[in-house]
Short mmCIF file of C-alpha atoms and ligand atoms in Angstrom, two decimals:
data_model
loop_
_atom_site.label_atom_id
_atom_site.label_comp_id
_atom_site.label_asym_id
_atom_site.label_seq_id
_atom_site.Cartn_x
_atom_site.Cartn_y
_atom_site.Cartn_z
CA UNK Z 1 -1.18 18.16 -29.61
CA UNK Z 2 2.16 18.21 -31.84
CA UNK Z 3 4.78 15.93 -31.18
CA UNK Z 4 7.03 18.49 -30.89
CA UNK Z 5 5.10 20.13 -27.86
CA UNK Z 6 4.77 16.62 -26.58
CA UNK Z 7 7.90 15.78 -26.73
CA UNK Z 8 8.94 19.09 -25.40
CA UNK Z 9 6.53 18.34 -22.35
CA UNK Z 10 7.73 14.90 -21.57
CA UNK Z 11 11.42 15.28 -21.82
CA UNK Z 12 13.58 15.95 -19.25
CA UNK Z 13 17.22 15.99 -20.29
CA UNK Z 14 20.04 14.18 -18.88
CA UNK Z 15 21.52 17.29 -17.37
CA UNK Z 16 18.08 18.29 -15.60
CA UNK Z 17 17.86 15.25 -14.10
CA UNK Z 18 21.28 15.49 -13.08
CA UNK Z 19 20.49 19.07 -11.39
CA UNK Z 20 17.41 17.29 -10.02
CA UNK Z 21 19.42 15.02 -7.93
CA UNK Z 22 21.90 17.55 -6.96
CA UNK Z 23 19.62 19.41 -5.16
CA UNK Z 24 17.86 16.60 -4.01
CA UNK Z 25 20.75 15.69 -1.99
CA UNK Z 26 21.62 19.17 -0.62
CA UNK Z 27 17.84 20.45 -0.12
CA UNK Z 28 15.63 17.70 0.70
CA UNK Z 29 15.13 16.29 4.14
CA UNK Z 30 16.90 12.86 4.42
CA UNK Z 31 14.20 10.69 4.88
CA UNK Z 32 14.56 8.39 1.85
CA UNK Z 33 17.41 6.79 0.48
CA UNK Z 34 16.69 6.84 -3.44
CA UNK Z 35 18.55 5.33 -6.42
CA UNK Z 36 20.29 8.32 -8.68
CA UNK Z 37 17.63 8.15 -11.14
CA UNK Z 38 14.08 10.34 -12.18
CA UNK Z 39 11.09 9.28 -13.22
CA UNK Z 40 9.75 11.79 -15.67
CA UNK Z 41 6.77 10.12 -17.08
CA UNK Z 42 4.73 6.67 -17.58
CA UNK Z 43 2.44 5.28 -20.16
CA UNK Z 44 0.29 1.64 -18.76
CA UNK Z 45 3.08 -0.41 -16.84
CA UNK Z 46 5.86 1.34 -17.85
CA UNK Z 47 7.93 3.96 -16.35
CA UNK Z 48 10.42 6.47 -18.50
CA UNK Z 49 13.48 7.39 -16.38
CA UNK Z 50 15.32 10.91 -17.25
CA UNK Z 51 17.72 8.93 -20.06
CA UNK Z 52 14.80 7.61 -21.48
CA UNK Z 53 15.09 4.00 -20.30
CA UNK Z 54 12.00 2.38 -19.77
CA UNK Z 55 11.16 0.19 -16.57
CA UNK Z 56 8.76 -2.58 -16.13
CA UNK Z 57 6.55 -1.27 -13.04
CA UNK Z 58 5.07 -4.03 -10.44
CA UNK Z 59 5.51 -1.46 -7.46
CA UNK Z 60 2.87 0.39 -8.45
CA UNK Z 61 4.06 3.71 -7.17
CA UNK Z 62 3.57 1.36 -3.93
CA UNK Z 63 -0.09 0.47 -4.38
CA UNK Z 64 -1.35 3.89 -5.87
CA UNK Z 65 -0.71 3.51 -9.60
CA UNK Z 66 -3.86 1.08 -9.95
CA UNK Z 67 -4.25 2.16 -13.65
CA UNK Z 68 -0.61 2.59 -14.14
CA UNK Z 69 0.37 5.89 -15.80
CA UNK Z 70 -1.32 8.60 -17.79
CA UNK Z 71 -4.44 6.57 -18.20
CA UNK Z 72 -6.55 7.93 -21.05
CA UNK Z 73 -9.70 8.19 -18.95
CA UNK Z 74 -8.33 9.42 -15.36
CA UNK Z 75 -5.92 12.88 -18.14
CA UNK Z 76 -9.19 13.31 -19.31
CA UNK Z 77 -10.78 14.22 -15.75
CA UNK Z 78 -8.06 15.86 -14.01
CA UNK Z 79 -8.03 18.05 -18.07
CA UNK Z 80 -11.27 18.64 -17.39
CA UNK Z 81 -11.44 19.49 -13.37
CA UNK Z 82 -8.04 21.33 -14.06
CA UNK Z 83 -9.93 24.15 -16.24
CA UNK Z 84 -13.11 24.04 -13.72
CA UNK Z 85 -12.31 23.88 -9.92
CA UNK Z 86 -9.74 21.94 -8.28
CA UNK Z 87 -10.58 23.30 -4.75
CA UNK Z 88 -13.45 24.85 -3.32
CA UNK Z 89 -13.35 24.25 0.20
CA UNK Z 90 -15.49 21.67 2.43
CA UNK Z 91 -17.63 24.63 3.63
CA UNK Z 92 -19.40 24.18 0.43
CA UNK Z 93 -20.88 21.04 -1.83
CA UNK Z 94 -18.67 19.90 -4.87
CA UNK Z 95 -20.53 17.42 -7.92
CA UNK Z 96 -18.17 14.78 -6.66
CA UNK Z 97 -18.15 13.89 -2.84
CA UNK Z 98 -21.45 12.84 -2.49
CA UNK Z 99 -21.27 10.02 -5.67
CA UNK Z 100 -18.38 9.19 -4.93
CA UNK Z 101 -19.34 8.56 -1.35
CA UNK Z 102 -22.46 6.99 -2.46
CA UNK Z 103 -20.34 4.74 -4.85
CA UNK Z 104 -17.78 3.61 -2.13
CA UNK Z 105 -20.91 2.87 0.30
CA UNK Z 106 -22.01 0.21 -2.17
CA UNK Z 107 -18.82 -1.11 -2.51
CA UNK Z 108 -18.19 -1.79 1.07
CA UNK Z 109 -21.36 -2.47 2.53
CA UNK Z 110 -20.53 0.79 4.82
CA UNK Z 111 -23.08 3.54 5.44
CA UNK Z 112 -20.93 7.17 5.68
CA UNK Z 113 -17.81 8.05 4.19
CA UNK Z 114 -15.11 11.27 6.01
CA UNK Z 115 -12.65 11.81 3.44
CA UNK Z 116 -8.71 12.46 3.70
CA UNK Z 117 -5.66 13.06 1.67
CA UNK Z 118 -3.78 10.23 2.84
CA UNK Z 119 -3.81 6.88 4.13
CA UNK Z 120 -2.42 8.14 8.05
CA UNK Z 121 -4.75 10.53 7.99
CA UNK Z 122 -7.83 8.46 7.21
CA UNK Z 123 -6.18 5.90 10.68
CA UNK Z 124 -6.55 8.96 12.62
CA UNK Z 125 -9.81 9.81 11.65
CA UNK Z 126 -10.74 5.88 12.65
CA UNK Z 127 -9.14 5.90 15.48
CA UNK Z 128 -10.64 9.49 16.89
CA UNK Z 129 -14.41 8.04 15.81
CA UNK Z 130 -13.92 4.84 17.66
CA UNK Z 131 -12.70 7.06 20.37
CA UNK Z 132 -15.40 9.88 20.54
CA UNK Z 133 -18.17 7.15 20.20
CA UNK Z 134 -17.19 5.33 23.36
CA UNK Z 135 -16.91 8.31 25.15
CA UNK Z 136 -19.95 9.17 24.15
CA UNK Z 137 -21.59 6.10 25.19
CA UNK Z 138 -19.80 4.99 28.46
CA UNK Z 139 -17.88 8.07 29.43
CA UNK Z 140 -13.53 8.00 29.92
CA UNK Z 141 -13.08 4.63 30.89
CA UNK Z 142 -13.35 3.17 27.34
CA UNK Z 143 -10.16 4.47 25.61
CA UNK Z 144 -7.94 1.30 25.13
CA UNK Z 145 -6.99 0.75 21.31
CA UNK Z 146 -5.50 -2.76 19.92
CA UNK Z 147 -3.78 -3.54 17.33
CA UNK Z 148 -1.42 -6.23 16.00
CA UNK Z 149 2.53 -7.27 16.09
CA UNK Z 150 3.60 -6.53 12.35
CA UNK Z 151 1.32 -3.67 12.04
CA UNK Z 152 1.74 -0.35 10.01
CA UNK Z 153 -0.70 1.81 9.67
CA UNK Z 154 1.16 5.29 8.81
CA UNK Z 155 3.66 8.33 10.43
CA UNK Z 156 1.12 10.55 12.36
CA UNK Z 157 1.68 10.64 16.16
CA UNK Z 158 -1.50 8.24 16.13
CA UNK Z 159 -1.35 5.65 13.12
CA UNK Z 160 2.04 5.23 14.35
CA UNK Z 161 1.60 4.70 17.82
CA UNK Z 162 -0.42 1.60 16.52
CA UNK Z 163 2.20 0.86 13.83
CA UNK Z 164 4.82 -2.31 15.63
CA UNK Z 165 8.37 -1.64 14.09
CA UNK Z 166 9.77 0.30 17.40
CA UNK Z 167 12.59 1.27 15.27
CA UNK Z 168 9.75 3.72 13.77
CA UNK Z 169 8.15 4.69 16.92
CA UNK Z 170 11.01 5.21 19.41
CA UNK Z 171 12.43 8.34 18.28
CA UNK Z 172 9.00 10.08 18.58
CA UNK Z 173 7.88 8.95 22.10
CA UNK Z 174 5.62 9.32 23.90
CA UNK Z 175 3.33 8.32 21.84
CA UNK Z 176 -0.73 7.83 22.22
CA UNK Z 177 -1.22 6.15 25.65
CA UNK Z 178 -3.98 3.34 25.92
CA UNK Z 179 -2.22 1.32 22.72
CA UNK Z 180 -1.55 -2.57 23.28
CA UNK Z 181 -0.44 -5.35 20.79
CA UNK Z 182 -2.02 -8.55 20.00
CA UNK Z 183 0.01 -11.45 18.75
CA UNK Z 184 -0.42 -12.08 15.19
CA UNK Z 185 -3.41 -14.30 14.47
CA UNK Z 186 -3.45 -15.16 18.47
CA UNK Z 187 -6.50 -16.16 19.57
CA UNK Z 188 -5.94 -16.59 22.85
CA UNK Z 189 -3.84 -13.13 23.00
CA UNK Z 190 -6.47 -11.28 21.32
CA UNK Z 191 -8.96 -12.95 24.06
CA UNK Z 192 -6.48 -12.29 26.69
CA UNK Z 193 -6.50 -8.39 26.16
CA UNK Z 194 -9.88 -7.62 25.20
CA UNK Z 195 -12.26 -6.75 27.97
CA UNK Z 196 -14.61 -3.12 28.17
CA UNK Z 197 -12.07 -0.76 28.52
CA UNK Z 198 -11.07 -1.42 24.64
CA UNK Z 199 -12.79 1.23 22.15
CA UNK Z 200 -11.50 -0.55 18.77
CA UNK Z 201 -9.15 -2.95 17.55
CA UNK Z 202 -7.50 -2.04 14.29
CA UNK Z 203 -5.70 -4.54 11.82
CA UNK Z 204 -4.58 -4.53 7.96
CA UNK Z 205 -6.75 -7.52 6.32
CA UNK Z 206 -3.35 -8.50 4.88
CA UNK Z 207 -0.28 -7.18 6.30
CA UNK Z 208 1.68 -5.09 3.50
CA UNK Z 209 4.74 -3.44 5.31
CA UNK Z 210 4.92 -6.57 7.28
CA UNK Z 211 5.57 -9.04 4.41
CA UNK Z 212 1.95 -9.48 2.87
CA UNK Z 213 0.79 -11.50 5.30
CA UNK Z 214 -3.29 -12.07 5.91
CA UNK Z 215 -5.42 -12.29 9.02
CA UNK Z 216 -6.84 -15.52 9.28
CA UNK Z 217 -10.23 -16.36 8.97
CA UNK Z 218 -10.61 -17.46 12.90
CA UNK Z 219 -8.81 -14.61 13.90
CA UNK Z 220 -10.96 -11.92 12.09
CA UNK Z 221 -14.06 -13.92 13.41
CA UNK Z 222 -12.89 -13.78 16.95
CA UNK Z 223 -11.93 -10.20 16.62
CA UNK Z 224 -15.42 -9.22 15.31
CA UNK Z 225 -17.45 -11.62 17.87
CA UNK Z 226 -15.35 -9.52 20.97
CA UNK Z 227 -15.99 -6.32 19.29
CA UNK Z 228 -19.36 -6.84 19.35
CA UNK Z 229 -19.34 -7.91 22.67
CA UNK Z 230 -17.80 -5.07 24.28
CA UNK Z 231 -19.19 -2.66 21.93
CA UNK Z 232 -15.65 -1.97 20.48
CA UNK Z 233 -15.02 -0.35 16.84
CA UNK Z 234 -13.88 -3.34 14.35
CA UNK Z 235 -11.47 -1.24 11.95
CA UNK Z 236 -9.96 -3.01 9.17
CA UNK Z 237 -7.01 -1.06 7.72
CA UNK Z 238 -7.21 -1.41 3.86
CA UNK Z 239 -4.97 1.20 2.38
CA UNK Z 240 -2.77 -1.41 1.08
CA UNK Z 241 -4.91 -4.25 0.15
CA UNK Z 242 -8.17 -2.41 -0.01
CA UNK Z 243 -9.88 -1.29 -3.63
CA UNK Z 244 -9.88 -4.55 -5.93
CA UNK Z 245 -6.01 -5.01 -5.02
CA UNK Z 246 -6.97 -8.74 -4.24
CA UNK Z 247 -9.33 -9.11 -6.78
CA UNK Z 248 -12.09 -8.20 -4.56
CA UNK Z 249 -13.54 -5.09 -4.00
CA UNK Z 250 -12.28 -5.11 -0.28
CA UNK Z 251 -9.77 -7.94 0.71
CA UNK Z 252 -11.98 -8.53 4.09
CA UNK Z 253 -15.29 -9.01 2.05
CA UNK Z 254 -13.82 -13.31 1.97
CA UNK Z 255 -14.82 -13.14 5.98
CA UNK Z 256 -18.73 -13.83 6.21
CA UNK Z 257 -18.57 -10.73 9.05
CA UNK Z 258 -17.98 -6.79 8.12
CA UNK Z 259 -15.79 -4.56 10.07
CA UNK Z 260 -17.49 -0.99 11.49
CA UNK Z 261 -14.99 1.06 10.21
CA UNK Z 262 -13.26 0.87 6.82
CA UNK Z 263 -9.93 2.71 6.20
CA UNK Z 264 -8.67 3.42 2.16
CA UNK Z 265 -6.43 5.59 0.38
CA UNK Z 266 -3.52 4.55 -1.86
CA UNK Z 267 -4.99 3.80 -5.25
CA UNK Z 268 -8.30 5.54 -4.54
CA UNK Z 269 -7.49 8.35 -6.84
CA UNK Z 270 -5.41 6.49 -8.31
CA UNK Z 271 -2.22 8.32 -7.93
CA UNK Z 272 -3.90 11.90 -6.91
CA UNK Z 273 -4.11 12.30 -2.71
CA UNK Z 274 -7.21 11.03 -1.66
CA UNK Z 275 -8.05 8.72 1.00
CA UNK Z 276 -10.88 8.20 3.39
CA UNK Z 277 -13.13 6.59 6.12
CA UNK Z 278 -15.73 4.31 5.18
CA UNK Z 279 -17.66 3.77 8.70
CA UNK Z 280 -21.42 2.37 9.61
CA UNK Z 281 -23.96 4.29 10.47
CA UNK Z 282 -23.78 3.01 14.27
CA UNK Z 283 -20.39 4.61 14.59
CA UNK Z 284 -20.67 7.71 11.93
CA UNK Z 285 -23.77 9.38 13.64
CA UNK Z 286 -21.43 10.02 16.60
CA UNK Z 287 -19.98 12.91 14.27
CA UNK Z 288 -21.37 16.27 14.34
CA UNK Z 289 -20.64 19.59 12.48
CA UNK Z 290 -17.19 20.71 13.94
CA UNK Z 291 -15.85 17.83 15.65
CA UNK Z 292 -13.30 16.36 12.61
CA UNK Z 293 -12.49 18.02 9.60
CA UNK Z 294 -9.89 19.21 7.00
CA UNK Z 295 -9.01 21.83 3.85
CA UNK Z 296 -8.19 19.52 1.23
CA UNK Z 297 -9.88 16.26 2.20
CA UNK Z 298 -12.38 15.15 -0.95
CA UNK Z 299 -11.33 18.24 -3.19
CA UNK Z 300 -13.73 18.09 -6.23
CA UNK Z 301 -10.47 17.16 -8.50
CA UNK Z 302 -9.40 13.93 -6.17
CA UNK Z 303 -13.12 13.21 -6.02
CA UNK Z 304 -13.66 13.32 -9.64
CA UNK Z 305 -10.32 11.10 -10.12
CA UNK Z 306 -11.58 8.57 -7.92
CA UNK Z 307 -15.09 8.59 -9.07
CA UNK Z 308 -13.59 7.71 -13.06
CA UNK Z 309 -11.22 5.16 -11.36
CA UNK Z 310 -13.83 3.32 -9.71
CA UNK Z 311 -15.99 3.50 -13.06
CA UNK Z 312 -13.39 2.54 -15.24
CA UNK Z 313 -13.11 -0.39 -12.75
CA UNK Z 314 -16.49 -2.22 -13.75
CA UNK Z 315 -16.34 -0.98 -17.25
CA UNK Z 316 -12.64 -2.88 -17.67
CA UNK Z 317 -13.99 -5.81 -15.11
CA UNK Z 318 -10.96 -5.05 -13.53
CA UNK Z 319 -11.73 -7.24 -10.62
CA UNK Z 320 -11.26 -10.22 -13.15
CA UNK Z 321 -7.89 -9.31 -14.62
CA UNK Z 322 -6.39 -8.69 -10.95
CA UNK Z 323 -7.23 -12.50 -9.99
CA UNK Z 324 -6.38 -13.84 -13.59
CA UNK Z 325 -3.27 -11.89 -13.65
CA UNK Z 326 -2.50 -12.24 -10.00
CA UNK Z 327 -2.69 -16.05 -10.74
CA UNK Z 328 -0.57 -15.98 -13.35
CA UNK Z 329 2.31 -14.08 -11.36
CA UNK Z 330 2.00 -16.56 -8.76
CA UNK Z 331 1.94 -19.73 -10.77
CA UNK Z 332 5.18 -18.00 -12.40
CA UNK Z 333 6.73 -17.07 -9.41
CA UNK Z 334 6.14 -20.78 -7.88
CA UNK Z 335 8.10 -21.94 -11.41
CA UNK Z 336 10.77 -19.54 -10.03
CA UNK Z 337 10.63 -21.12 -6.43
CA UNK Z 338 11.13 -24.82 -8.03
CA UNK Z 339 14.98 -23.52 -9.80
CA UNK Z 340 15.84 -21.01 -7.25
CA UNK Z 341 15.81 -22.29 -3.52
CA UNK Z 342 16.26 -18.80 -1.80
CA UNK Z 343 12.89 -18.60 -2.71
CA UNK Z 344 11.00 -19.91 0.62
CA UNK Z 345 7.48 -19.17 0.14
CA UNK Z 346 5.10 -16.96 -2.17
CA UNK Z 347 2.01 -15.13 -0.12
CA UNK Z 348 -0.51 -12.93 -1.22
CA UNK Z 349 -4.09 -12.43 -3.22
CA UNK Z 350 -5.01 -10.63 -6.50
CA UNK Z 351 -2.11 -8.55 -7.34
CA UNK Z 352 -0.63 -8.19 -3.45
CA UNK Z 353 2.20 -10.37 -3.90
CA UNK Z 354 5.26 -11.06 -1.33
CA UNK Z 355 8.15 -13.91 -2.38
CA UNK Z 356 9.65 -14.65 1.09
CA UNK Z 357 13.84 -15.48 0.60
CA UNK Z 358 16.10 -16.89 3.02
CA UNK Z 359 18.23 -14.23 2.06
CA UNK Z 360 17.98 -10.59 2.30
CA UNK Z 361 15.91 -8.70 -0.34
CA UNK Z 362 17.76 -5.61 -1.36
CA UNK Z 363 20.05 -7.15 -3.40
CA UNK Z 364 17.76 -8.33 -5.47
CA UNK Z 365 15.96 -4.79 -5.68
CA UNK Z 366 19.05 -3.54 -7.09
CA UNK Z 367 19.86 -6.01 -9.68
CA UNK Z 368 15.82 -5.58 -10.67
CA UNK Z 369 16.67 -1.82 -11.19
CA UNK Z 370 19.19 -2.64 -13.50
CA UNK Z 371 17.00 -5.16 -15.52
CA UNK Z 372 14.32 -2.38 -15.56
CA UNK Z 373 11.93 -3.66 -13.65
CA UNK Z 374 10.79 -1.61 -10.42
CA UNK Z 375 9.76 -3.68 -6.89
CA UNK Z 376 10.40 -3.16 -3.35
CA UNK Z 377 11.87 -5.56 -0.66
CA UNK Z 378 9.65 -4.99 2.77
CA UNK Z 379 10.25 -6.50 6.19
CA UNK Z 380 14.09 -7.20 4.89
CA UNK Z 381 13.75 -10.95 3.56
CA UNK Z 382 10.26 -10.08 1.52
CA UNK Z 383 10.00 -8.85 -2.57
CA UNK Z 384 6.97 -7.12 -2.88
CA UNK Z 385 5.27 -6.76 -5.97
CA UNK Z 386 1.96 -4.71 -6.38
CA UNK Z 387 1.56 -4.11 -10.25
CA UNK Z 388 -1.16 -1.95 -11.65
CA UNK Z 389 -4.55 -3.62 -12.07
CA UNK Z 390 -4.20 -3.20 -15.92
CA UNK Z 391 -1.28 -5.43 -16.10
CA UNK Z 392 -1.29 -7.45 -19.09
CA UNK Z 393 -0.44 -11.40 -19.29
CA UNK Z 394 2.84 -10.25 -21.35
CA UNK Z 395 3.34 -7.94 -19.05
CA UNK Z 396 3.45 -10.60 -16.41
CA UNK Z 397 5.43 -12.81 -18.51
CA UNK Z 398 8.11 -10.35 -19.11
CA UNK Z 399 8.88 -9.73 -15.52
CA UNK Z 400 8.68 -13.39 -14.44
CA UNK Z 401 11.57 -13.70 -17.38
CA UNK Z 402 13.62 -10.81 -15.96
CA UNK Z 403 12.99 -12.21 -12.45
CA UNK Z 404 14.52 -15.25 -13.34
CA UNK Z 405 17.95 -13.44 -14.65
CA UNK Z 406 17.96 -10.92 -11.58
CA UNK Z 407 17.64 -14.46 -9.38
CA UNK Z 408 20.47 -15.87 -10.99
CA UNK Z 409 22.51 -13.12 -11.02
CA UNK Z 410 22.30 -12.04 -7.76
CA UNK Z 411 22.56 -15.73 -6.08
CA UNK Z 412 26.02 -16.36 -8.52
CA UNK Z 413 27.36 -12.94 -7.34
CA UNK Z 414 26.57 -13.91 -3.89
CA UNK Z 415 28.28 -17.19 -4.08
CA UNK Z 416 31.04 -16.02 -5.49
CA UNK Z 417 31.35 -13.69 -2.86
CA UNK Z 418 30.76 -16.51 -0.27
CA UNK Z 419 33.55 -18.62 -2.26
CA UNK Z 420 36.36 -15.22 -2.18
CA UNK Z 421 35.59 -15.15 1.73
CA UNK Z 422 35.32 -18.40 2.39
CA UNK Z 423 39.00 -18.39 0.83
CA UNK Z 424 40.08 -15.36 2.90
CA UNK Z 425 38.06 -17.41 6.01
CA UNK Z 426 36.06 -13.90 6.88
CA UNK Z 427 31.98 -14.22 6.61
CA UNK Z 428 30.25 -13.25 3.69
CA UNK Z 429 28.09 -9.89 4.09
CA UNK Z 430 24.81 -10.19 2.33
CA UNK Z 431 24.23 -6.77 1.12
CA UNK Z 432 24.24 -4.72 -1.78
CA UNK Z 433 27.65 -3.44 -1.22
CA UNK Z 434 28.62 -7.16 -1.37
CA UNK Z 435 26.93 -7.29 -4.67
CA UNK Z 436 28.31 -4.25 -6.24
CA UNK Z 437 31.96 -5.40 -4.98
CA UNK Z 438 31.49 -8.71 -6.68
CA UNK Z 439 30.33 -7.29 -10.18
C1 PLP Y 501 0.64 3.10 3.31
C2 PLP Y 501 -0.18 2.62 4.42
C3 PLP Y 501 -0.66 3.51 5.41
C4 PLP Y 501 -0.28 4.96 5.45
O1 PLP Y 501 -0.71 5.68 4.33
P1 PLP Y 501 -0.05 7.09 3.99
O2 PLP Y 501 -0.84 7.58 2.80
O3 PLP Y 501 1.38 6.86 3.69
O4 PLP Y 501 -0.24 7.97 5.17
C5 PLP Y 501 -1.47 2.99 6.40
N1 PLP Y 501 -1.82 1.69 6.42
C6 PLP Y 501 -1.38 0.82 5.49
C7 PLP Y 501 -1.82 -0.60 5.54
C8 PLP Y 501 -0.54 1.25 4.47
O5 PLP Y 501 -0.08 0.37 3.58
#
């Protein structure tokens, strides 16, 4: 390719992106409140904005950009699958369902695999096995589904009516009946509301909305000991965490115990739609021709995507750089903790990191932004970062430098705002207005 065509097909200009906002605002439905800039294009951990800035990315298109951007070997597929067939329908065979499937089944120690195009939809499809199964089994008295405080597994009517926030749920009821919470990591809740009339109990290995927190090790045991029990579905939610994102293949593979139902999607294709069900065979051969389905689920391009991610995977023993690199970021990040004491407590595995403040997060988003570097705040007080898997140790070094300004800028700002209303004896307001009035 020229540069000139290149150029041609990675620039957008200033004025585009200006139009590109503008009808944003007036044509889009208002479900996201979004900083007045476009992304046009991405090469490894960086991200090119519309003026051509670049931006140092450790969101990770939130857990989906596992290779970053524009990965040599993931163009090359969808180039190829592009100019062959990108759909063909699941009423026919495509090269790249079964291998994949046959890949992801040695992954995760799971024996059938129902794919999806998202994460939600991959919940449902959990949650409707684990269903079906015990009604197939022991009739309608087995429909009771658990899941945890903190949860979020996704928007549909019935990942969300197992998702905790009500803020999310209560505009949408009623919701799913049969749907209890457990106390996180309770024991004795989780003992307390188990009995025969429960069909599965669903929970994220580590809790990303939530604040990256992980289920512990007696808790998971517990869970799968009364699951087996009352012949319940175990389903561990790893859309988030799942996929080498901890360093391991899946983050529950550290419990001696395996789940019966696997859920995955974010960086399965690695930034193409994809996600699916991984389930064992004692749950999958309740399914038969016609009961569950869908158009685009496992399309032979997202299949092919995700069958070069996972290969590209063990050829870059990406496994090892995600714990190397994840170890780096935290030992970092705990240097940060030691000058800045907002900084409560740093959680997390591999590369699924959350730095816990006292203070609230969003701030500190913001002043990121302008430092180029891209992460989220979750649960209010929590920065999340989830860089791509290829993250280099400069990489990591960079953005534990420009972590250190944004900390100090933000926490001066803020108590200099404190100081003005302490002087003016009104509270200070810790939000990004505050910020953006003190600068
Ligand atoms: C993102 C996420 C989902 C929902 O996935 P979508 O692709 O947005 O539907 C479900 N569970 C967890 C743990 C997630 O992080």
């Amino acid at each position: 390719m020229t540069t000139s065509k290149k150029t041609r097909l990675q620039k957008t200009s200033s004025s585009e992106g200006a139009a590109a906002i503008r009808d944003a605002a007036k044509y889009l439905a208002n479900t996201y409140k979004r900083p007045e800039l476009v992304f046009t294009h991405g090469k490894g951990c960086k991200l090119y904005d519309h003026k051509g800035r670049a931006y140092l990315d450790f969101l990770g298109g939130i857990a989906v950009n596992a290779l970053g951007y524009a990965h040599p070997r993931l163009v090359a597929t969808i180039r190829r699958e592009a100019g062959r067939a990108t759909h063909v329908s699941n009423l026919f065979h495509n090269p790249f369902q079964g291998p994949l499937a046959k890949k992801l089944a040695k992954w995760s120690g799971m024996d059938r695999v129902f794919y999806t195009n998202s994460g939600a939809e991959a919940v449902e499809a959990a949650l409707k096995l684990a269903r079906a199964r015990a009604r197939s089994k022991y009739g309608d008295s087995k429909t009771r589904i658990l899941a945890l405080e903190n949860s979020f597994h996704g928007r549909t009517f019935g990942a969300l009516s197992i998702t905790w926030p009500i803020k999310y749920r209560q505009p949408f009821a009623p919701l799913l009946s049969g749907v209890e919470f457990v106390k996180f990591n309770d024991v004795a809740d989780l003992e307390a509301k188990f009995d025969d009339t429960v069909c599965a109990i669903i929970m994220e290995t580590i809790q990303g909305e939530g604040g990256i927190y992980p289920v512990s090790e007696t808790f998971w045991q517990r869970a799968r000991k009364l699951a087996t029990q009352h012949d319940a579905a175990l389903i561990a939610d790893e859309i988030q965490c799942g996929l080498g994102r901890t360093g391991r293949a899946f983050a529950c593979q550290k419990f001696s115990d395996a789940p019966d139902i696997v859920v995955i999607a974010k960086p399965l294709a690695a930034g193409v739609p994809l996600g699916a069900m991984l389930a064992k065979e004692s749950f999958a051969s309740v399914l038969a021709p016609g009961m569950h389905g869908t158009t685009f689920g496992g399309g032979p391009l997202a299949c092919a995507v995700a069958l070069e991610f996972l290969n590209v995977m063990e050829d870059e023993k990406l496994l090892t750089n995600v714990r190397e690199r994840g170890a780096e970021l935290r030992e970092g990040l705990a240097m940060l903790a030691k000058k800045h004491s907002f900084i409560k407590e740093i959680r997390g595995e591999g590369l699924m990191v959350g730095v816990q403040l006292s203070v609230e997060g969003a701030p500190y988003v913001a002043e990121a932004l302008r430092n180029r570097v891209l992460i989220n705040c979750t649960h209010e007080t929590t920065l999340r970062f989830l860089p791509p898997y290829i993250v280099k140790s400069k990489d990591v070094k960079e953005f534990i430098k420009r972590m250190d300004v944004v900390f100090s800028t933000v926490s001066k700002a803020q108590s200099k705002t404190a100081d003005a209303a302490r002087a003016q004896k009104t509270e200070p307001a810790h939000d990004t207005r505050t910020l953006a009035a003190a600068r």
